[in-house]
XYZ file of C-alpha atoms in Angstrom:
629
model
C 0.015 -0.022 -0.244
C 1.038 3.631 -0.187
C 1.984 5.323 2.423
C 2.260 8.456 2.862
C 3.169 11.605 5.741
C 4.060 14.909 4.994
C 7.006 16.566 6.651
C 8.898 19.518 5.802
C 12.332 20.309 5.992
C 13.580 22.473 7.666
C 15.565 23.723 3.994
C 12.617 24.335 2.566
C 12.197 28.172 3.484
C 15.729 29.305 2.871
C 17.578 27.344 0.243
C 16.681 30.076 -2.698
C 15.812 33.715 -2.748
C 12.881 36.090 -2.968
C 12.234 38.196 -5.729
C 9.467 40.504 -7.171
C 6.504 40.155 -7.029
C 6.725 37.400 -4.837
C 4.082 35.531 -2.132
C 3.832 33.940 1.076
C 4.812 29.852 -0.777
C 1.495 28.246 -0.148
C 2.718 24.827 2.130
C 0.151 22.760 3.529
C -0.632 19.504 2.527
C -3.349 18.560 0.047
C -5.150 15.580 -0.748
C -4.721 13.501 -3.930
C -7.990 10.976 -3.804
C -8.017 8.079 -5.435
C -10.620 6.695 -7.066
C -9.341 3.051 -7.334
C -9.588 2.672 -3.629
C -13.388 3.098 -3.893
C -15.244 0.431 -1.918
C -18.905 -0.110 -0.260
C -18.349 -0.245 2.757
C -22.651 -0.955 3.621
C -25.508 -1.103 0.933
C -27.881 1.379 2.481
C -27.355 3.640 5.849
C -26.665 7.337 6.914
C -24.017 9.011 9.205
C -20.998 7.225 8.609
C -18.227 7.396 10.862
C -14.621 4.709 10.804
C -12.116 4.734 12.965
C -8.186 1.869 12.696
C -8.352 -0.645 16.128
C -5.338 -1.064 17.320
C -5.096 -4.831 15.835
C -5.042 -3.107 12.640
C -8.549 -3.379 11.070
C -11.316 -0.785 10.055
C -13.837 -0.940 11.836
C -17.101 1.587 10.262
C -21.146 2.313 11.265
C -23.610 3.424 10.348
C -27.373 4.291 10.675
C -29.326 1.667 9.228
C -33.179 0.856 11.042
C -31.020 0.698 13.688
C -27.033 0.994 13.932
C -25.062 -1.299 12.317
C -20.927 -2.054 12.774
C -18.387 -3.831 9.948
C -15.054 -4.553 9.835
C -12.288 -5.107 7.820
C -8.385 -6.809 7.442
C -6.823 -4.873 4.414
C -7.006 -1.503 4.736
C -10.280 -1.419 3.169
C -10.066 -3.892 0.196
C -12.803 -5.977 1.443
C -15.496 -5.445 4.668
C -17.227 -7.963 6.648
C -20.867 -8.764 6.441
C -22.912 -5.550 7.891
C -24.301 -6.197 12.320
C -26.510 -4.371 14.027
C -25.671 -4.305 17.851
C -28.552 -1.363 17.662
C -32.418 -2.326 16.605
C -34.748 0.647 16.161
C -38.037 0.167 18.704
C -40.246 2.144 19.376
C -37.452 4.865 18.811
C -35.209 5.504 15.047
C -31.566 4.878 16.618
C -29.543 7.917 14.421
C -26.252 9.493 13.788
C -23.604 6.527 15.127
C -20.047 8.313 16.160
C -17.576 5.670 17.761
C -13.759 5.889 19.703
C -11.807 3.306 20.880
C -10.095 4.416 24.014
C -6.600 3.368 24.907
C -7.087 -0.077 27.246
C -8.718 -1.135 24.112
C -12.056 0.020 25.036
C -14.668 0.479 22.052
C -17.437 2.008 22.747
C -20.360 3.449 19.752
C -22.667 5.999 20.712
C -25.993 7.013 18.541
C -28.903 9.574 19.464
C -32.548 8.424 19.594
C -34.475 10.078 17.369
C -38.467 9.656 18.373
C -40.831 10.651 15.390
C -44.627 12.917 15.697
C -46.418 11.310 17.071
C -44.707 12.781 20.437
C -45.173 11.498 23.672
C -43.589 12.704 26.866
C -42.832 8.486 27.364
C -40.164 9.187 23.856
C -37.287 11.288 24.289
C -34.135 12.655 22.378
C -31.262 11.277 23.718
C -27.038 10.417 23.747
C -27.037 6.313 24.246
C -23.631 4.376 23.719
C -22.871 -0.089 24.159
C -19.435 -0.771 24.922
C -16.761 -3.609 23.754
C -13.772 -5.029 26.574
C -13.523 -7.525 23.481
C -12.621 -6.142 19.721
C -16.031 -5.986 18.467
C -17.341 -8.954 19.335
C -20.001 -8.982 22.321
C -21.258 -4.930 23.289
C -23.160 -3.927 26.423
C -26.651 -3.274 27.580
C -27.828 0.115 26.089
C -25.912 2.982 28.498
C -28.395 5.877 28.398
C -25.349 9.092 28.463
C -28.315 11.954 28.339
C -31.804 12.230 27.862
C -33.783 15.228 26.610
C -36.947 16.105 25.473
C -39.197 14.320 23.818
C -40.290 17.456 21.085
C -38.340 17.486 17.892
C -38.038 21.414 18.372
C -36.331 20.862 21.521
C -34.755 17.961 20.641
C -30.702 16.412 20.922
C -28.624 16.073 18.373
C -25.613 14.104 16.813
C -22.718 12.789 19.159
C -19.060 12.621 18.965
C -15.883 11.250 21.036
C -13.147 12.468 22.468
C -10.173 10.785 24.898
C -7.666 13.324 26.220
C -4.565 12.251 27.072
C -5.163 11.368 31.209
C -8.019 8.558 29.905
C -10.983 10.823 30.697
C -13.652 10.925 27.477
C -15.698 13.318 26.666
C -19.020 13.292 24.565
C -20.214 15.676 22.931
C -23.480 16.583 21.286
C -25.379 19.611 19.861
C -28.498 20.193 22.206
C -31.274 22.430 22.481
C -32.995 20.796 25.249
C -32.251 24.336 28.070
C -33.799 26.702 24.921
C -37.109 25.602 25.022
C -38.420 29.936 24.236
C -35.923 29.789 20.931
C -34.309 28.085 18.199
C -30.665 28.265 19.931
C -28.334 25.382 19.995
C -25.155 25.252 22.209
C -22.684 21.780 22.316
C -22.544 20.361 25.336
C -20.497 18.174 26.792
C -20.843 15.025 28.931
C -17.501 13.356 30.311
C -16.404 9.918 31.895
C -14.120 8.688 34.212
C -14.278 5.307 33.768
C -13.975 3.855 30.107
C -18.214 4.837 29.700
C -19.561 2.548 31.968
C -21.164 6.146 33.696
C -20.968 9.542 32.483
C -21.638 13.118 33.722
C -24.379 15.615 33.526
C -23.758 17.449 30.564
C -22.500 21.028 30.467
C -21.780 24.025 27.894
C -18.421 24.320 25.698
C -19.376 26.106 23.106
C -22.718 28.723 22.835
C -23.762 31.489 20.039
C -27.139 33.227 21.553
C -29.804 33.451 19.113
C -28.042 30.906 16.791
C -27.124 27.234 16.614
C -23.574 25.316 16.926
C -24.485 21.940 15.939
C -22.718 18.419 14.962
C -19.912 18.836 17.058
C -16.148 16.330 16.114
C -13.051 17.348 18.129
C -9.184 16.400 17.293
C -6.181 17.139 20.239
C -3.810 19.385 18.203
C -0.202 19.400 18.846
C -0.086 22.708 20.658
C -1.880 20.728 23.915
C -5.514 21.862 22.700
C -8.655 20.899 22.317
C -10.171 21.417 19.020
C -13.844 21.541 19.163
C -15.244 21.540 14.856
C -19.073 22.169 14.685
C -21.907 24.261 12.148
C -22.914 27.638 12.799
C -24.963 29.859 10.439
C -24.600 32.916 12.480
C -21.566 34.194 11.612
C -22.113 37.838 10.093
C -22.413 38.300 5.433
C -22.564 34.059 5.090
C -25.733 33.647 5.279
C -25.412 30.098 6.001
C -24.143 26.953 7.864
C -20.138 26.995 7.651
C -17.613 25.163 9.834
C -16.429 26.303 12.699
C -13.737 25.770 15.912
C -13.599 26.659 19.281
C -10.797 25.831 21.255
C -9.892 24.840 24.980
C -6.334 24.191 26.701
C -6.104 20.414 27.582
C -4.948 21.647 30.975
C -8.527 24.003 30.860
C -10.597 21.116 29.482
C -14.266 23.600 29.403
C -13.828 25.234 32.931
C -15.660 27.688 30.492
C -17.385 27.649 27.791
C -16.554 29.815 23.888
C -18.816 32.156 23.227
C -19.578 34.030 20.252
C -17.592 36.171 19.643
C -14.576 34.795 21.253
C -10.886 35.044 19.855
C -11.273 31.312 20.804
C -13.612 30.219 18.015
C -13.503 30.864 14.400
C -14.143 30.880 10.746
C -12.650 27.321 9.862
C -11.982 27.973 5.671
C -9.796 30.270 5.150
C -11.730 31.855 2.735
C -9.390 33.733 0.595
C -8.393 30.631 -1.523
C -10.364 28.474 -3.676
C -13.364 27.115 -1.305
C -14.320 30.788 -0.988
C -17.612 31.042 -2.244
C -18.378 27.632 -0.718
C -20.645 26.735 2.484
C -22.959 23.708 4.207
C -23.006 22.126 7.558
C -22.134 19.228 8.695
C -18.346 19.095 9.132
C -16.464 16.925 10.918
C -12.733 17.354 11.946
C -9.474 14.918 11.956
C -5.746 15.422 12.458
C -2.859 13.856 10.691
C -0.388 12.298 12.158
C 2.501 15.466 11.698
C 0.054 17.496 12.954
C -2.080 19.122 10.166
C -5.977 19.043 10.511
C -8.056 17.527 8.025
C -12.066 18.489 7.899
C -14.474 17.599 5.328
C -18.396 18.530 5.277
C -21.095 18.565 3.047
C -22.024 21.768 0.637
C -24.807 22.575 -1.884
C -21.844 24.224 -3.844
C -22.866 22.540 -7.160
C -26.107 22.222 -7.122
C -26.760 19.273 -5.960
C -24.659 17.883 -2.012
C -21.381 16.647 -2.291
C -18.708 16.426 0.560
C -15.544 18.901 0.251
C -12.759 18.200 1.720
C -9.871 20.808 3.258
C -6.406 20.357 5.104
C -5.711 22.820 7.844
C -2.839 23.669 10.177
C -1.220 22.287 12.850
C -3.548 25.420 15.008
C -6.589 23.898 13.044
C -6.622 27.316 10.999
C -6.957 28.031 7.534
C -8.415 25.054 6.358
C -7.865 25.566 2.211
C -6.521 22.787 -0.756
C -10.716 21.976 -0.947
C -10.913 18.350 -2.799
C -14.114 16.822 -3.310
C -13.818 13.326 -3.195
C -16.682 11.890 -4.732
C -16.950 12.047 -8.356
C -21.340 12.829 -8.486
C -23.181 12.288 -11.474
C -26.565 15.504 -11.684
C -28.711 12.659 -9.257
C -26.030 11.734 -6.407
C -26.343 13.533 -2.765
C -23.727 12.269 -0.567
C -25.033 13.777 3.494
C -23.755 12.927 6.428
C -20.315 11.955 5.909
C -16.935 12.329 7.513
C -13.267 11.949 7.328
C -10.672 9.299 9.672
C -7.023 9.058 9.307
C -5.545 5.961 9.098
C -2.063 3.329 9.092
C 0.661 6.068 9.144
C -0.921 9.057 7.311
C -3.643 7.952 4.937
C -6.726 10.040 4.818
C -10.227 8.372 4.206
C -13.234 10.324 2.709
C -16.561 8.450 4.032
C -19.010 9.421 2.768
C -22.850 8.040 2.781
C -23.986 8.142 -1.135
C -27.745 8.637 -0.317
C -30.474 6.471 -1.634
C -27.140 3.956 -2.548
C -25.313 3.334 0.102
C -21.701 4.148 2.157
C -18.495 4.127 0.708
C -14.887 5.210 1.128
C -12.336 6.612 -0.477
C -8.367 7.345 0.116
C -6.309 10.031 -0.097
C -2.906 10.737 0.325
C -2.316 13.885 2.349
C 1.225 14.915 0.137
C 2.642 18.484 1.333
C 5.986 18.640 -1.001
C 6.455 16.703 -3.930
C 10.013 14.726 -4.406
C 12.158 13.578 -7.081
C 14.985 10.420 -6.210
C 17.863 9.990 -7.746
C 17.494 7.878 -10.748
C 17.906 7.362 -14.514
C 14.717 6.760 -16.386
C 14.385 4.919 -19.195
C 12.371 7.399 -21.320
C 10.121 4.629 -24.227
C 6.656 5.649 -23.473
C 6.181 2.620 -20.880
C 6.196 2.678 -17.009
C 7.627 -0.454 -15.530
C 7.318 -0.589 -11.888
C 10.267 0.259 -10.047
C 11.219 2.193 -12.196
C 12.950 4.911 -10.647
C 10.323 7.161 -10.146
C 9.376 9.028 -6.206
C 6.207 5.519 -6.310
C 7.105 1.464 -6.957
C 4.450 2.588 -9.666
C 4.741 6.480 -10.743
C 2.061 7.793 -8.208
C 3.579 10.273 -6.311
C 1.004 12.773 -7.577
C -3.090 11.531 -8.735
C -5.765 13.857 -9.987
C -8.947 13.223 -12.647
C -11.390 14.327 -10.508
C -13.114 16.858 -11.922
C -12.921 15.349 -14.855
C -13.948 11.607 -14.356
C -10.352 10.564 -15.122
C -7.625 8.832 -13.300
C -4.878 9.999 -13.526
C -1.410 9.177 -11.919
C 1.919 10.842 -12.156
C 5.846 11.151 -10.659
C 9.267 12.828 -11.157
C 12.918 11.290 -10.155
C 16.197 13.274 -11.443
C 19.464 12.800 -12.445
C 22.856 14.445 -13.149
C 22.027 14.966 -16.838
C 17.260 15.703 -16.717
C 14.595 16.111 -15.259
C 11.690 13.180 -15.492
C 7.921 13.407 -15.349
C 6.260 10.573 -15.929
C 2.253 10.623 -16.357
C -0.772 7.786 -17.017
C -4.016 9.325 -17.804
C -7.115 6.772 -18.740
C -9.040 8.240 -21.180
C -11.224 6.678 -23.461
C -11.949 9.582 -25.475
C -9.132 11.079 -26.384
C -9.329 14.348 -28.560
C -5.869 15.742 -31.033
C -6.765 18.849 -31.524
C -3.437 19.998 -31.939
C -2.814 22.686 -28.584
C -6.617 22.260 -28.039
C -7.116 18.753 -27.502
C -6.227 16.534 -24.170
C -2.627 16.330 -22.345
C -1.121 17.167 -19.329
C 0.931 20.137 -19.295
C 4.178 20.455 -16.091
C 4.689 24.148 -13.885
C 7.721 24.575 -12.983
C 9.817 27.086 -11.135
C 13.136 26.251 -10.964
C 14.352 29.183 -8.662
C 11.406 28.971 -6.323
C 10.705 32.970 -6.673
C 6.704 32.082 -5.533
C 5.645 34.532 -8.302
C 2.431 36.311 -7.696
C 1.746 38.145 -10.772
C 4.576 37.531 -13.038
C 5.627 34.467 -14.272
C 9.802 35.008 -12.990
C 12.111 33.384 -15.137
C 13.519 30.529 -14.595
C 9.335 29.452 -14.525
C 8.934 26.648 -17.359
C 5.400 25.372 -19.741
C 5.722 22.255 -20.914
C 2.616 20.872 -22.095
C 2.550 16.746 -23.713
C -0.615 16.250 -25.767
C -1.906 12.914 -26.238
C -0.881 13.183 -29.608
C 3.034 12.997 -28.778
C 3.130 16.646 -29.251
C 4.905 19.274 -27.278
C 5.395 22.443 -26.122
C 7.446 24.726 -24.707
C 7.171 28.323 -22.846
C 8.871 29.921 -20.029
C 8.028 33.221 -17.964
C 8.290 36.791 -19.115
C 9.552 37.626 -16.049
C 8.543 41.711 -16.874
C 4.885 41.165 -18.070
C 1.808 39.917 -15.867
C 1.541 36.644 -16.322
C 3.021 36.070 -19.539
C 4.398 33.328 -21.548
C 7.273 34.029 -24.130
C 7.572 30.463 -26.333
C 10.144 27.937 -26.920
C 11.594 25.820 -30.083
C 10.853 22.153 -28.057
C 13.986 21.092 -30.811
C 16.228 23.245 -29.374
C 15.063 22.611 -25.356
C 16.277 18.972 -26.410
C 13.906 17.286 -24.555
C 13.289 13.828 -25.350
C 9.333 13.234 -24.458
C 8.250 10.150 -25.738
C 4.224 9.101 -25.829
C 3.113 5.457 -24.729
C -0.721 3.890 -24.104
C -3.108 2.648 -26.321
C -6.524 3.954 -26.827
C -7.738 3.327 -23.420
C -4.845 5.680 -22.050
C -2.320 7.553 -22.593
C 1.263 7.409 -21.355
C 3.814 10.981 -20.875
C 7.940 9.724 -20.589
C 10.244 13.059 -20.486
C 13.297 13.789 -19.997
C 14.293 17.478 -19.917
C 18.018 18.533 -19.501
C 19.140 20.502 -16.673
C 21.464 22.747 -18.958
C 18.195 23.591 -20.726
C 16.443 24.894 -17.263
C 19.338 27.654 -16.282
C 21.582 24.867 -14.754
C 24.933 23.710 -15.763
C 26.991 20.940 -14.831
C 29.062 22.734 -11.996
C 25.968 23.502 -10.247
C 23.603 20.503 -10.518
C 20.389 20.585 -9.035
C 21.214 17.391 -5.919
C 19.104 19.115 -2.482
C 17.245 21.205 -4.984
C 13.882 23.017 -3.548
C 11.571 24.524 -6.777
C 8.061 24.707 -7.492
C 5.599 22.354 -9.596
C 2.496 22.582 -10.876
C 0.431 19.630 -13.452
C -2.668 20.441 -14.953
C -4.466 17.628 -16.674
C -6.811 19.247 -19.994
C -9.609 17.820 -21.155
C -11.519 17.835 -24.504
C -15.114 17.015 -24.454
C -15.527 14.462 -27.895
C -17.806 17.267 -29.720
C -14.750 19.576 -28.816
C -17.877 21.993 -27.329
C -15.622 22.452 -23.826
C -12.370 22.260 -22.431
C -12.455 21.374 -18.880
C -8.744 21.576 -16.804
C -7.604 20.159 -13.507
C -4.490 20.600 -11.160
C -3.217 20.737 -8.034
C -5.824 21.631 -5.079
C -5.928 25.209 -4.121
C -2.926 25.741 -7.618
C -3.436 28.674 -9.111
C -2.711 28.070 -13.347
C 0.157 30.929 -13.728
C 1.080 31.642 -9.500
C 4.053 30.024 -8.601
C 3.405 30.185 -4.906
C 0.149 28.432 -4.830
C 2.204 25.588 -6.870
C 3.342 22.698 -4.336
C 6.646 22.706 -2.953
C 9.112 20.408 -5.165
C 12.407 18.480 -3.941
C 14.727 16.570 -5.296
C 15.903 14.224 -2.787
C 20.199 14.429 -2.456
C 21.891 10.992 -3.493
C 23.972 11.049 -0.256
C 22.884 10.649 2.891
C 25.057 13.848 4.874
C 23.085 16.206 2.465
C 19.905 16.415 5.188
C 19.737 16.500 8.457
C 15.992 17.017 9.636
C 15.479 16.231 13.338
C 11.696 17.934 13.063
C 10.800 14.210 11.878
C 10.883 12.930 15.867
C 8.498 13.922 17.800
C 5.860 14.292 15.001
C 5.568 9.972 14.570
C 2.983 7.720 16.055
C 4.949 5.003 15.473
C 8.948 4.443 15.340
C 10.937 3.434 12.397
C 12.036 4.747 9.590
C 10.433 6.836 7.528
C 11.536 9.032 4.362
C 10.949 12.439 3.953
C 7.757 12.368 3.095
C 7.375 10.809 5.842
C 6.504 7.808 4.241
C 7.080 4.783 7.541
C 10.069 2.283 5.421
C 11.141 0.030 8.218
C 9.924 -0.275 12.087
C 12.271 -0.314 14.868
C 12.135 -1.454 18.185
C 14.288 1.227 19.666
C 13.721 4.681 20.027
C 15.081 5.965 16.547
C 13.875 7.980 13.938
C 15.699 8.480 10.593
C 16.571 12.046 8.644
C 16.250 10.524 4.491
C 15.418 7.566 2.778
C 17.424 6.135 0.514
C 16.986 2.509 -0.174
C 20.445 1.090 -0.161
C 22.236 4.042 0.802
C 23.064 5.056 4.472
C 20.392 6.516 6.313
C 20.927 9.060 9.308
C 19.368 7.819 12.562
C 19.277 9.821 15.410
C 19.425 7.861 18.731
C 17.620 8.828 21.914
C 19.063 7.050 25.130
C 17.491 5.866 28.531
C 19.449 8.752 30.615
C 17.801 11.380 27.365
C 21.273 11.631 25.625
C 21.352 11.090 21.705
C 23.954 9.841 19.606
C 23.923 10.158 15.341
C 24.496 7.551 13.609
C 24.244 5.791 10.238
C 22.461 2.562 9.353
C 22.026 1.331 5.486
C 18.852 0.244 4.381
C 17.870 -3.068 2.609
């Protein structure tokens, strides 16, 4: 399985200069969704949630005339038949959430929701069941909170969090105290005995005259709790949008967060592509290196879709909007969630209304990389050819066009190697306006804003085997100057069939402004990739780029790093406290060897020395090299 962490290098911001017309570079992770991993978990159901258990299995839960659970022993490739752990009685059981506590106990909470005609003996509430044997058997129903019986004063959508000391939080949206208006708070009940008994609810977030709802929570790397919920009360928005409230772990919600407050903010960075996207039903999770991932549903394109964003380590500035599920005009995904499994794989868990529950994996990548390798340019992709991924899949696109695109890089002393594979059964060959893949390179890391700087290049590799090249003007706003592809010396081979096409290209470093004396070993640049697809009737031309990338503004492109081919070139001690598993990791943060001591790596290079720092019991450290097999 492709496992991706994304760790930033200390050298990221200091290898290149800053140029006129530059802008602070976009440095957060972006998620590449892989449609090949889409699997059905439940044939019917709603409000799906998923976690990875301590034994490595995945566990999913949903509402479906009660509460269903299912398990996967192969990271989601196949799933067991659903087991119903809660049956609907005279009250529908809805909106589950789940958690495995540090001692192995599994909790599944759910939300009894009576329907009309309402009566005082059928209450809204928050209930749960416990399992102490990895989900084989379940306890009787445990009532955490029983509220009112009328829909106007109900309680909704439980969500778990375990604190570092073992205290368990159960958050939910609650209208119970507000019988004279439509207000709603986020309440918390606490358990000090692994979910067996619970305290009475207390308020943790409340916006007078509004409706804080649908909570979820994570603990951030700065030892604070980030509580995510929907709120329709922000001035000038006119709709639900995801909102974050924070509290220090040591304070543990001694006081609730009102509106307004410095501890409450809009989650999504509205200066980016996602500026106009609104919606509710948010869900938040944390990546192993500290960044945060948030999903919500939106009616942005005239149908309900699932949108996913990446935020920083403080649960702020969520951007890099992406849509994991390609939908047709009559499809809606609602009440969705995200999960983080393995060593940082993001999983979208979506409820296709009327069509079951699906999952799809995404890979959060903060920096694209090229390993040192000599690659054959022949229009044929073979496994372990030298690209960063064994199957040349460091980049995955195609959600907007409905085609699967993969791409990857490698380099040696002479050339930069680029490859892509596009699944396309209707290839349109009409010069530069047909199907193809465009690679943008900012070789000087100028992070340009309005001017395409010198040292910035654009390579259009068309599906018909032709190529067009341009370079940045350096003086005029967003101006490209055409170059002769022949004089540039690019070796481009187009391969494939009528069902897909392959791009493989070798771009000489000397043509990109490097000399043999300044060969780009260890160089930091910026890149963008654009997939271009024309409809068979020539009526439309669609584009898809890296999430949140702007076509001609290199500040918005992804960081691109050429891995040194000697281990002494990189020493990144930040990796040590960013991993959940002890072992050897590559520069991207992917686990490549498990170890039993408290050691961690600073460089990936199979078959070459890897610098490792080891922390000893007395607090001292030592640095040494190990050979990767």
